[in-house]
Amino acid sequence: MRLFEKNMTLANVATLKKEGTAAMDSGDTSIDLSAVTRADSSAVSVLLSWERYAKEKGLTLQIVHVPSSLEALLVLYGVRSLFDRIIVREN
């Protein structure tokens, strides 16, 4: 699923969670964040929610094109290592 939202913020966190889980329900376990230009702490919540949902369903989630601002938030909140196996690095 390519996320077309430019913002991952409190204003759209509920919608983003639903979009991600719907994509996983339809078999798409790769989420592309290349369109995201702004993220706040709510984005971390969305990623945690998606990962938890994937685990519950026995799916392997992959997150691609994570913006550096979101990476910085993951480090700031001390949860970056929780995403080591699902964030895919593009070469």
PDB file of N, CA and C in Angstrom:
ATOM      1  N   MET A   1       0.846  -1.168   0.000  1.00  0.00           N
ATOM      2  CA  MET A   1       0.000   0.000   0.000  1.00  0.00           C
ATOM      3  C   MET A   1       0.892   1.231   0.000  1.00  0.00           C
ATOM      4  N   ARG A   2       0.645   2.101  -0.916  1.00  0.00           N
ATOM      5  CA  ARG A   2       1.351   3.375  -0.906  1.00  0.00           C
ATOM      6  C   ARG A   2       0.465   4.374  -0.170  1.00  0.00           C
ATOM      7  N   LEU A   3       1.016   4.916   0.880  1.00  0.00           N
ATOM      8  CA  LEU A   3       0.294   5.924   1.652  1.00  0.00           C
ATOM      9  C   LEU A   3       0.406   7.242   0.894  1.00  0.00           C
ATOM     10  N   PHE A   4      -0.723   7.836   0.541  1.00  0.00           N
ATOM     11  CA  PHE A   4      -0.718   9.075  -0.229  1.00  0.00           C
ATOM     12  C   PHE A   4      -0.808  10.319   0.648  1.00  0.00           C
ATOM     13  N   GLU A   5      -1.058  10.116   1.937  1.00  0.00           N
ATOM     14  CA  GLU A   5      -1.115  11.242   2.872  1.00  0.00           C
ATOM     15  C   GLU A   5       0.282  11.850   3.023  1.00  0.00           C
ATOM     16  N   LYS A   6       0.358  13.163   3.016  1.00  0.00           N
ATOM     17  CA  LYS A   6       1.634  13.833   3.241  1.00  0.00           C
ATOM     18  C   LYS A   6       1.929  13.968   4.732  1.00  0.00           C
ATOM     19  N   ASN A   7       0.875  13.932   5.531  1.00  0.00           N
ATOM     20  CA  ASN A   7       1.022  14.111   6.976  1.00  0.00           C
ATOM     21  C   ASN A   7       0.635  12.840   7.723  1.00  0.00           C
ATOM     22  N   MET A   8       1.448  12.492   8.698  1.00  0.00           N
ATOM     23  CA  MET A   8       1.110  11.442   9.669  1.00  0.00           C
ATOM     24  C   MET A   8       1.087  12.144  11.012  1.00  0.00           C
ATOM     25  N   THR A   9      -0.075  12.703  11.325  1.00  0.00           N
ATOM     26  CA  THR A   9      -0.208  13.524  12.527  1.00  0.00           C
ATOM     27  C   THR A   9      -1.481  13.145  13.282  1.00  0.00           C
ATOM     28  N   LEU A  10      -1.659  13.750  14.421  1.00  0.00           N
ATOM     29  CA  LEU A  10      -2.826  13.492  15.251  1.00  0.00           C
ATOM     30  C   LEU A  10      -4.128  13.683  14.477  1.00  0.00           C
ATOM     31  N   ALA A  11      -4.123  14.606  13.536  1.00  0.00           N
ATOM     32  CA  ALA A  11      -5.335  14.914  12.778  1.00  0.00           C
ATOM     33  C   ALA A  11      -5.846  13.731  11.950  1.00  0.00           C
ATOM     34  N   ASN A  12      -4.966  12.817  11.555  1.00  0.00           N
ATOM     35  CA  ASN A  12      -5.418  11.716  10.700  1.00  0.00           C
ATOM     36  C   ASN A  12      -4.988  10.334  11.192  1.00  0.00           C
ATOM     37  N   VAL A  13      -4.610  10.228  12.452  1.00  0.00           N
ATOM     38  CA  VAL A  13      -4.107   8.966  12.981  1.00  0.00           C
ATOM     39  C   VAL A  13      -5.132   7.834  12.870  1.00  0.00           C
ATOM     40  N   ALA A  14      -6.377   8.084  13.153  1.00  0.00           N
ATOM     41  CA  ALA A  14      -7.398   7.032  13.097  1.00  0.00           C
ATOM     42  C   ALA A  14      -7.578   6.520  11.670  1.00  0.00           C
ATOM     43  N   THR A  15      -7.606   7.430  10.719  1.00  0.00           N
ATOM     44  CA  THR A  15      -7.740   7.051   9.313  1.00  0.00           C
ATOM     45  C   THR A  15      -6.549   6.225   8.853  1.00  0.00           C
ATOM     46  N   LEU A  16      -5.352   6.650   9.229  1.00  0.00           N
ATOM     47  CA  LEU A  16      -4.142   5.925   8.820  1.00  0.00           C
ATOM     48  C   LEU A  16      -4.117   4.509   9.389  1.00  0.00           C
ATOM     49  N   LYS A  17      -4.509   4.371  10.635  1.00  0.00           N
ATOM     50  CA  LYS A  17      -4.546   3.032  11.241  1.00  0.00           C
ATOM     51  C   LYS A  17      -5.500   2.130  10.467  1.00  0.00           C
ATOM     52  N   LYS A  18      -6.677   2.655  10.133  1.00  0.00           N
ATOM     53  CA  LYS A  18      -7.670   1.883   9.390  1.00  0.00           C
ATOM     54  C   LYS A  18      -7.173   1.521   7.996  1.00  0.00           C
ATOM     55  N   GLU A  19      -6.538   2.471   7.312  1.00  0.00           N
ATOM     56  CA  GLU A  19      -6.027   2.205   5.968  1.00  0.00           C
ATOM     57  C   GLU A  19      -4.985   1.089   5.992  1.00  0.00           C
ATOM     58  N   GLY A  20      -4.106   1.140   6.970  1.00  0.00           N
ATOM     59  CA  GLY A  20      -3.063   0.120   7.076  1.00  0.00           C
ATOM     60  C   GLY A  20      -3.619  -1.258   7.378  1.00  0.00           C
ATOM     61  N   THR A  21      -4.560  -1.329   8.308  1.00  0.00           N
ATOM     62  CA  THR A  21      -5.122  -2.638   8.645  1.00  0.00           C
ATOM     63  C   THR A  21      -5.968  -3.172   7.487  1.00  0.00           C
ATOM     64  N   ALA A  22      -6.664  -2.302   6.773  1.00  0.00           N
ATOM     65  CA  ALA A  22      -7.444  -2.736   5.611  1.00  0.00           C
ATOM     66  C   ALA A  22      -6.520  -3.281   4.528  1.00  0.00           C
ATOM     67  N   ALA A  23      -5.391  -2.624   4.322  1.00  0.00           N
ATOM     68  CA  ALA A  23      -4.424  -3.108   3.332  1.00  0.00           C
ATOM     69  C   ALA A  23      -3.913  -4.491   3.719  1.00  0.00           C
ATOM     70  N   MET A  24      -3.591  -4.669   4.997  1.00  0.00           N
ATOM     71  CA  MET A  24      -3.113  -5.976   5.449  1.00  0.00           C
ATOM     72  C   MET A  24      -4.192  -7.036   5.297  1.00  0.00           C
ATOM     73  N   ASP A  25      -5.437  -6.682   5.584  1.00  0.00           N
ATOM     74  CA  ASP A  25      -6.548  -7.621   5.423  1.00  0.00           C
ATOM     75  C   ASP A  25      -6.705  -8.065   3.971  1.00  0.00           C
ATOM     76  N   SER A  26      -6.333  -7.189   3.044  1.00  0.00           N
ATOM     77  CA  SER A  26      -6.441  -7.530   1.625  1.00  0.00           C
ATOM     78  C   SER A  26      -5.174  -8.193   1.088  1.00  0.00           C
ATOM     79  N   GLY A  27      -4.198  -8.438   1.981  1.00  0.00           N
ATOM     80  CA  GLY A  27      -2.984  -9.150   1.589  1.00  0.00           C
ATOM     81  C   GLY A  27      -1.779  -8.279   1.302  1.00  0.00           C
ATOM     82  N   ASP A  28      -1.917  -6.970   1.406  1.00  0.00           N
ATOM     83  CA  ASP A  28      -0.796  -6.060   1.153  1.00  0.00           C
ATOM     84  C   ASP A  28      -0.093  -5.756   2.469  1.00  0.00           C
ATOM     85  N   THR A  29       1.079  -6.333   2.654  1.00  0.00           N
ATOM     86  CA  THR A  29       1.803  -6.156   3.918  1.00  0.00           C
ATOM     87  C   THR A  29       3.016  -5.243   3.779  1.00  0.00           C
ATOM     88  N   SER A  30       3.120  -4.545   2.656  1.00  0.00           N
ATOM     89  CA  SER A  30       4.197  -3.579   2.461  1.00  0.00           C
ATOM     90  C   SER A  30       3.573  -2.188   2.410  1.00  0.00           C
ATOM     91  N   ILE A  31       4.025  -1.319   3.296  1.00  0.00           N
ATOM     92  CA  ILE A  31       3.475   0.037   3.365  1.00  0.00           C
ATOM     93  C   ILE A  31       4.572   1.034   2.997  1.00  0.00           C
ATOM     94  N   ASP A  32       4.302   1.806   1.963  1.00  0.00           N
ATOM     95  CA  ASP A  32       5.256   2.771   1.408  1.00  0.00           C
ATOM     96  C   ASP A  32       4.932   4.162   1.949  1.00  0.00           C
ATOM     97  N   LEU A  33       5.893   4.741   2.645  1.00  0.00           N
ATOM     98  CA  LEU A  33       5.701   6.063   3.252  1.00  0.00           C
ATOM     99  C   LEU A  33       6.399   7.177   2.470  1.00  0.00           C
ATOM    100  N   SER A  34       6.712   6.953   1.206  1.00  0.00           N
ATOM    101  CA  SER A  34       7.482   7.940   0.444  1.00  0.00           C
ATOM    102  C   SER A  34       6.771   9.284   0.286  1.00  0.00           C
ATOM    103  N   ALA A  35       5.454   9.322   0.374  1.00  0.00           N
ATOM    104  CA  ALA A  35       4.725  10.587   0.232  1.00  0.00           C
ATOM    105  C   ALA A  35       4.729  11.417   1.520  1.00  0.00           C
ATOM    106  N   VAL A  36       5.078  10.811   2.634  1.00  0.00           N
ATOM    107  CA  VAL A  36       4.997  11.494   3.925  1.00  0.00           C
ATOM    108  C   VAL A  36       6.090  12.555   4.047  1.00  0.00           C
ATOM    109  N   THR A  37       5.667  13.776   4.322  1.00  0.00           N
ATOM    110  CA  THR A  37       6.617  14.881   4.496  1.00  0.00           C
ATOM    111  C   THR A  37       6.585  15.452   5.913  1.00  0.00           C
ATOM    112  N   ARG A  38       5.551  15.097   6.675  1.00  0.00           N
ATOM    113  CA  ARG A  38       5.426  15.614   8.046  1.00  0.00           C
ATOM    114  C   ARG A  38       4.903  14.500   8.950  1.00  0.00           C
ATOM    115  N   ALA A  39       5.591  14.318  10.056  1.00  0.00           N
ATOM    116  CA  ALA A  39       5.165  13.298  11.018  1.00  0.00           C
ATOM    117  C   ALA A  39       5.354  13.835  12.432  1.00  0.00           C
ATOM    118  N   ASP A  40       4.398  13.510  13.290  1.00  0.00           N
ATOM    119  CA  ASP A  40       4.559  13.845  14.706  1.00  0.00           C
ATOM    120  C   ASP A  40       4.522  12.544  15.505  1.00  0.00           C
ATOM    121  N   SER A  41       4.444  12.646  16.813  1.00  0.00           N
ATOM    122  CA  SER A  41       4.489  11.449  17.649  1.00  0.00           C
ATOM    123  C   SER A  41       3.350  10.480  17.348  1.00  0.00           C
ATOM    124  N   SER A  42       2.273  10.969  16.773  1.00  0.00           N
ATOM    125  CA  SER A  42       1.166  10.092  16.396  1.00  0.00           C
ATOM    126  C   SER A  42       1.586   9.078  15.345  1.00  0.00           C
ATOM    127  N   ALA A  43       2.537   9.430  14.512  1.00  0.00           N
ATOM    128  CA  ALA A  43       3.031   8.512  13.482  1.00  0.00           C
ATOM    129  C   ALA A  43       3.667   7.278  14.125  1.00  0.00           C
ATOM    130  N   VAL A  44       4.351   7.475  15.230  1.00  0.00           N
ATOM    131  CA  VAL A  44       4.937   6.346  15.960  1.00  0.00           C
ATOM    132  C   VAL A  44       3.826   5.423  16.432  1.00  0.00           C
ATOM    133  N   SER A  45       2.746   6.001  16.931  1.00  0.00           N
ATOM    134  CA  SER A  45       1.589   5.224  17.364  1.00  0.00           C
ATOM    135  C   SER A  45       1.007   4.411  16.209  1.00  0.00           C
ATOM    136  N   VAL A  46       0.936   5.005  15.038  1.00  0.00           N
ATOM    137  CA  VAL A  46       0.408   4.311  13.859  1.00  0.00           C
ATOM    138  C   VAL A  46       1.287   3.108  13.519  1.00  0.00           C
ATOM    139  N   LEU A  47       2.593   3.309  13.502  1.00  0.00           N
ATOM    140  CA  LEU A  47       3.501   2.204  13.183  1.00  0.00           C
ATOM    141  C   LEU A  47       3.381   1.080  14.207  1.00  0.00           C
ATOM    142  N   LEU A  48       3.309   1.440  15.474  1.00  0.00           N
ATOM    143  CA  LEU A  48       3.148   0.421  16.517  1.00  0.00           C
ATOM    144  C   LEU A  48       1.831  -0.334  16.344  1.00  0.00           C
ATOM    145  N   SER A  49       0.781   0.386  16.007  1.00  0.00           N
ATOM    146  CA  SER A  49      -0.521  -0.222  15.796  1.00  0.00           C
ATOM    147  C   SER A  49      -0.485  -1.186  14.614  1.00  0.00           C
ATOM    148  N   TRP A  50       0.101  -0.777  13.506  1.00  0.00           N
ATOM    149  CA  TRP A  50       0.219  -1.641  12.332  1.00  0.00           C
ATOM    150  C   TRP A  50       1.026  -2.899  12.645  1.00  0.00           C
ATOM    151  N   GLU A  51       2.123  -2.733  13.347  1.00  0.00           N
ATOM    152  CA  GLU A  51       2.971  -3.888  13.681  1.00  0.00           C
ATOM    153  C   GLU A  51       2.224  -4.854  14.601  1.00  0.00           C
ATOM    154  N   ARG A  52       1.549  -4.328  15.577  1.00  0.00           N
ATOM    155  CA  ARG A  52       0.766  -5.169  16.496  1.00  0.00           C
ATOM    156  C   ARG A  52      -0.319  -5.936  15.731  1.00  0.00           C
ATOM    157  N   TYR A  53      -0.999  -5.260  14.819  1.00  0.00           N
ATOM    158  CA  TYR A  53      -2.051  -5.894  14.028  1.00  0.00           C
ATOM    159  C   TYR A  53      -1.470  -7.007  13.149  1.00  0.00           C
ATOM    160  N   ALA A  54      -0.351  -6.721  12.509  1.00  0.00           N
ATOM    161  CA  ALA A  54       0.292  -7.727  11.657  1.00  0.00           C
ATOM    162  C   ALA A  54       0.660  -8.963  12.478  1.00  0.00           C
ATOM    163  N   LYS A  55       1.222  -8.749  13.657  1.00  0.00           N
ATOM    164  CA  LYS A  55       1.581  -9.881  14.528  1.00  0.00           C
ATOM    165  C   LYS A  55       0.355 -10.704  14.900  1.00  0.00           C
ATOM    166  N   GLU A  56      -0.723 -10.032  15.262  1.00  0.00           N
ATOM    167  CA  GLU A  56      -1.958 -10.726  15.636  1.00  0.00           C
ATOM    168  C   GLU A  56      -2.497 -11.591  14.497  1.00  0.00           C
ATOM    169  N   LYS A  57      -2.294 -11.130  13.274  1.00  0.00           N
ATOM    170  CA  LYS A  57      -2.792 -11.841  12.096  1.00  0.00           C
ATOM    171  C   LYS A  57      -1.765 -12.826  11.524  1.00  0.00           C
ATOM    172  N   GLY A  58      -0.569 -12.876  12.134  1.00  0.00           N
ATOM    173  CA  GLY A  58       0.474 -13.773  11.637  1.00  0.00           C
ATOM    174  C   GLY A  58       1.103 -13.298  10.340  1.00  0.00           C
ATOM    175  N   LEU A  59       1.105 -11.996  10.115  1.00  0.00           N
ATOM    176  CA  LEU A  59       1.650 -11.407   8.897  1.00  0.00           C
ATOM    177  C   LEU A  59       3.018 -10.795   9.158  1.00  0.00           C
ATOM    178  N   THR A  60       3.793 -10.655   8.095  1.00  0.00           N
ATOM    179  CA  THR A  60       5.085  -9.984   8.185  1.00  0.00           C
ATOM    180  C   THR A  60       4.951  -8.623   7.522  1.00  0.00           C
ATOM    181  N   LEU A  61       4.958  -7.584   8.314  1.00  0.00           N
ATOM    182  CA  LEU A  61       4.815  -6.219   7.834  1.00  0.00           C
ATOM    183  C   LEU A  61       6.159  -5.687   7.364  1.00  0.00           C
ATOM    184  N   GLN A  62       6.128  -4.919   6.278  1.00  0.00           N
ATOM    185  CA  GLN A  62       7.308  -4.199   5.801  1.00  0.00           C
ATOM    186  C   GLN A  62       6.932  -2.743   5.604  1.00  0.00           C
ATOM    187  N   ILE A  63       7.791  -1.868   6.114  1.00  0.00           N
ATOM    188  CA  ILE A  63       7.605  -0.426   5.936  1.00  0.00           C
ATOM    189  C   ILE A  63       8.770   0.065   5.082  1.00  0.00           C
ATOM    190  N   VAL A  64       8.445   0.721   3.962  1.00  0.00           N
ATOM    191  CA  VAL A  64       9.491   1.217   3.060  1.00  0.00           C
ATOM    192  C   VAL A  64       9.411   2.728   2.929  1.00  0.00           C
ATOM    193  N   HIS A  65      10.546   3.308   2.582  1.00  0.00           N
ATOM    194  CA  HIS A  65      10.674   4.755   2.376  1.00  0.00           C
ATOM    195  C   HIS A  65      10.250   5.570   3.598  1.00  0.00           C
ATOM    196  N   VAL A  66      10.774   5.190   4.736  1.00  0.00           N
ATOM    197  CA  VAL A  66      10.469   5.913   5.977  1.00  0.00           C
ATOM    198  C   VAL A  66      11.201   7.254   5.951  1.00  0.00           C
ATOM    199  N   PRO A  67      10.474   8.357   6.106  1.00  0.00           N
ATOM    200  CA  PRO A  67      11.131   9.667   6.087  1.00  0.00           C
ATOM    201  C   PRO A  67      12.070   9.841   7.287  1.00  0.00           C
ATOM    202  N   SER A  68      13.108  10.607   7.070  1.00  0.00           N
ATOM    203  CA  SER A  68      14.104  10.802   8.125  1.00  0.00           C
ATOM    204  C   SER A  68      13.496  11.434   9.374  1.00  0.00           C
ATOM    205  N   SER A  69      12.477  12.262   9.211  1.00  0.00           N
ATOM    206  CA  SER A  69      11.844  12.887  10.378  1.00  0.00           C
ATOM    207  C   SER A  69      11.162  11.829  11.253  1.00  0.00           C
ATOM    208  N   LEU A  70      10.577  10.826  10.633  1.00  0.00           N
ATOM    209  CA  LEU A  70       9.944   9.755  11.392  1.00  0.00           C
ATOM    210  C   LEU A  70      10.991   8.851  12.024  1.00  0.00           C
ATOM    211  N   GLU A  71      12.065   8.587  11.301  1.00  0.00           N
ATOM    212  CA  GLU A  71      13.180   7.812  11.870  1.00  0.00           C
ATOM    213  C   GLU A  71      13.702   8.506  13.122  1.00  0.00           C
ATOM    214  N   ALA A  72      13.832   9.827  13.058  1.00  0.00           N
ATOM    215  CA  ALA A  72      14.333  10.594  14.197  1.00  0.00           C
ATOM    216  C   ALA A  72      13.391  10.472  15.394  1.00  0.00           C
ATOM    217  N   LEU A  73      12.099  10.473  15.156  1.00  0.00           N
ATOM    218  CA  LEU A  73      11.134  10.311  16.244  1.00  0.00           C
ATOM    219  C   LEU A  73      11.251   8.926  16.879  1.00  0.00           C
ATOM    220  N   LEU A  74      11.438   7.900  16.050  1.00  0.00           N
ATOM    221  CA  LEU A  74      11.595   6.543  16.576  1.00  0.00           C
ATOM    222  C   LEU A  74      12.807   6.457  17.496  1.00  0.00           C
ATOM    223  N   VAL A  75      13.883   7.113  17.098  1.00  0.00           N
ATOM    224  CA  VAL A  75      15.099   7.138  17.926  1.00  0.00           C
ATOM    225  C   VAL A  75      14.849   7.945  19.197  1.00  0.00           C
ATOM    226  N   LEU A  76      14.243   9.115  19.051  1.00  0.00           N
ATOM    227  CA  LEU A  76      13.969   9.988  20.196  1.00  0.00           C
ATOM    228  C   LEU A  76      13.153   9.276  21.270  1.00  0.00           C
ATOM    229  N   TYR A  77      12.154   8.514  20.853  1.00  0.00           N
ATOM    230  CA  TYR A  77      11.291   7.817  21.806  1.00  0.00           C
ATOM    231  C   TYR A  77      11.836   6.459  22.234  1.00  0.00           C
ATOM    232  N   GLY A  78      13.011   6.117  21.727  1.00  0.00           N
ATOM    233  CA  GLY A  78      13.673   4.886  22.153  1.00  0.00           C
ATOM    234  C   GLY A  78      13.022   3.611  21.658  1.00  0.00           C
ATOM    235  N   VAL A  79      12.304   3.698  20.534  1.00  0.00           N
ATOM    236  CA  VAL A  79      11.621   2.516  20.006  1.00  0.00           C
ATOM    237  C   VAL A  79      12.144   2.083  18.635  1.00  0.00           C
ATOM    238  N   ARG A  80      13.187   2.702  18.164  1.00  0.00           N
ATOM    239  CA  ARG A  80      13.705   2.379  16.821  1.00  0.00           C
ATOM    240  C   ARG A  80      14.012   0.898  16.677  1.00  0.00           C
ATOM    241  N   SER A  81      14.587   0.289  17.695  1.00  0.00           N
ATOM    242  CA  SER A  81      14.974  -1.125  17.598  1.00  0.00           C
ATOM    243  C   SER A  81      13.761  -2.048  17.435  1.00  0.00           C
ATOM    244  N   LEU A  82      12.585  -1.600  17.864  1.00  0.00           N
ATOM    245  CA  LEU A  82      11.376  -2.402  17.687  1.00  0.00           C
ATOM    246  C   LEU A  82      11.011  -2.566  16.216  1.00  0.00           C
ATOM    247  N   PHE A  83      11.535  -1.688  15.382  1.00  0.00           N
ATOM    248  CA  PHE A  83      11.187  -1.694  13.964  1.00  0.00           C
ATOM    249  C   PHE A  83      12.317  -2.197  13.072  1.00  0.00           C
ATOM    250  N   ASP A  84      13.392  -2.692  13.669  1.00  0.00           N
ATOM    251  CA  ASP A  84      14.538  -3.138  12.868  1.00  0.00           C
ATOM    252  C   ASP A  84      14.159  -4.183  11.833  1.00  0.00           C
ATOM    253  N   ARG A  85      13.266  -5.077  12.175  1.00  0.00           N
ATOM    254  CA  ARG A  85      12.945  -6.152  11.236  1.00  0.00           C
ATOM    255  C   ARG A  85      11.854  -5.787  10.233  1.00  0.00           C
ATOM    256  N   ILE A  86      11.165  -4.665  10.424  1.00  0.00           N
ATOM    257  CA  ILE A  86      10.099  -4.338   9.469  1.00  0.00           C
ATOM    258  C   ILE A  86      10.403  -3.141   8.584  1.00  0.00           C
ATOM    259  N   ILE A  87      11.341  -2.273   8.988  1.00  0.00           N
ATOM    260  CA  ILE A  87      11.715  -1.163   8.116  1.00  0.00           C
ATOM    261  C   ILE A  87      12.716  -1.671   7.101  1.00  0.00           C
ATOM    262  N   VAL A  88      12.357  -1.538   5.830  1.00  0.00           N
ATOM    263  CA  VAL A  88      13.186  -2.038   4.746  1.00  0.00           C
ATOM    264  C   VAL A  88      14.033  -0.903   4.202  1.00  0.00           C
ATOM    265  N   ARG A  89      15.309  -1.137   4.142  1.00  0.00           N
ATOM    266  CA  ARG A  89      16.246  -0.142   3.597  1.00  0.00           C
ATOM    267  C   ARG A  89      16.380  -0.368   2.098  1.00  0.00           C
ATOM    268  N   GLU A  90      16.153   0.656   1.328  1.00  0.00           N
ATOM    269  CA  GLU A  90      16.319   0.593  -0.125  1.00  0.00           C
ATOM    270  C   GLU A  90      17.745   1.006  -0.463  1.00  0.00           C
ATOM    271  N   ASN A  91      18.374   0.264  -1.344  1.00  0.00           N
ATOM    272  CA  ASN A  91      19.756   0.600  -1.750  1.00  0.00           C
ATOM    273  C   ASN A  91      19.757   1.422  -3.002  1.00  0.00           C
TER     274      ASN A  91
END
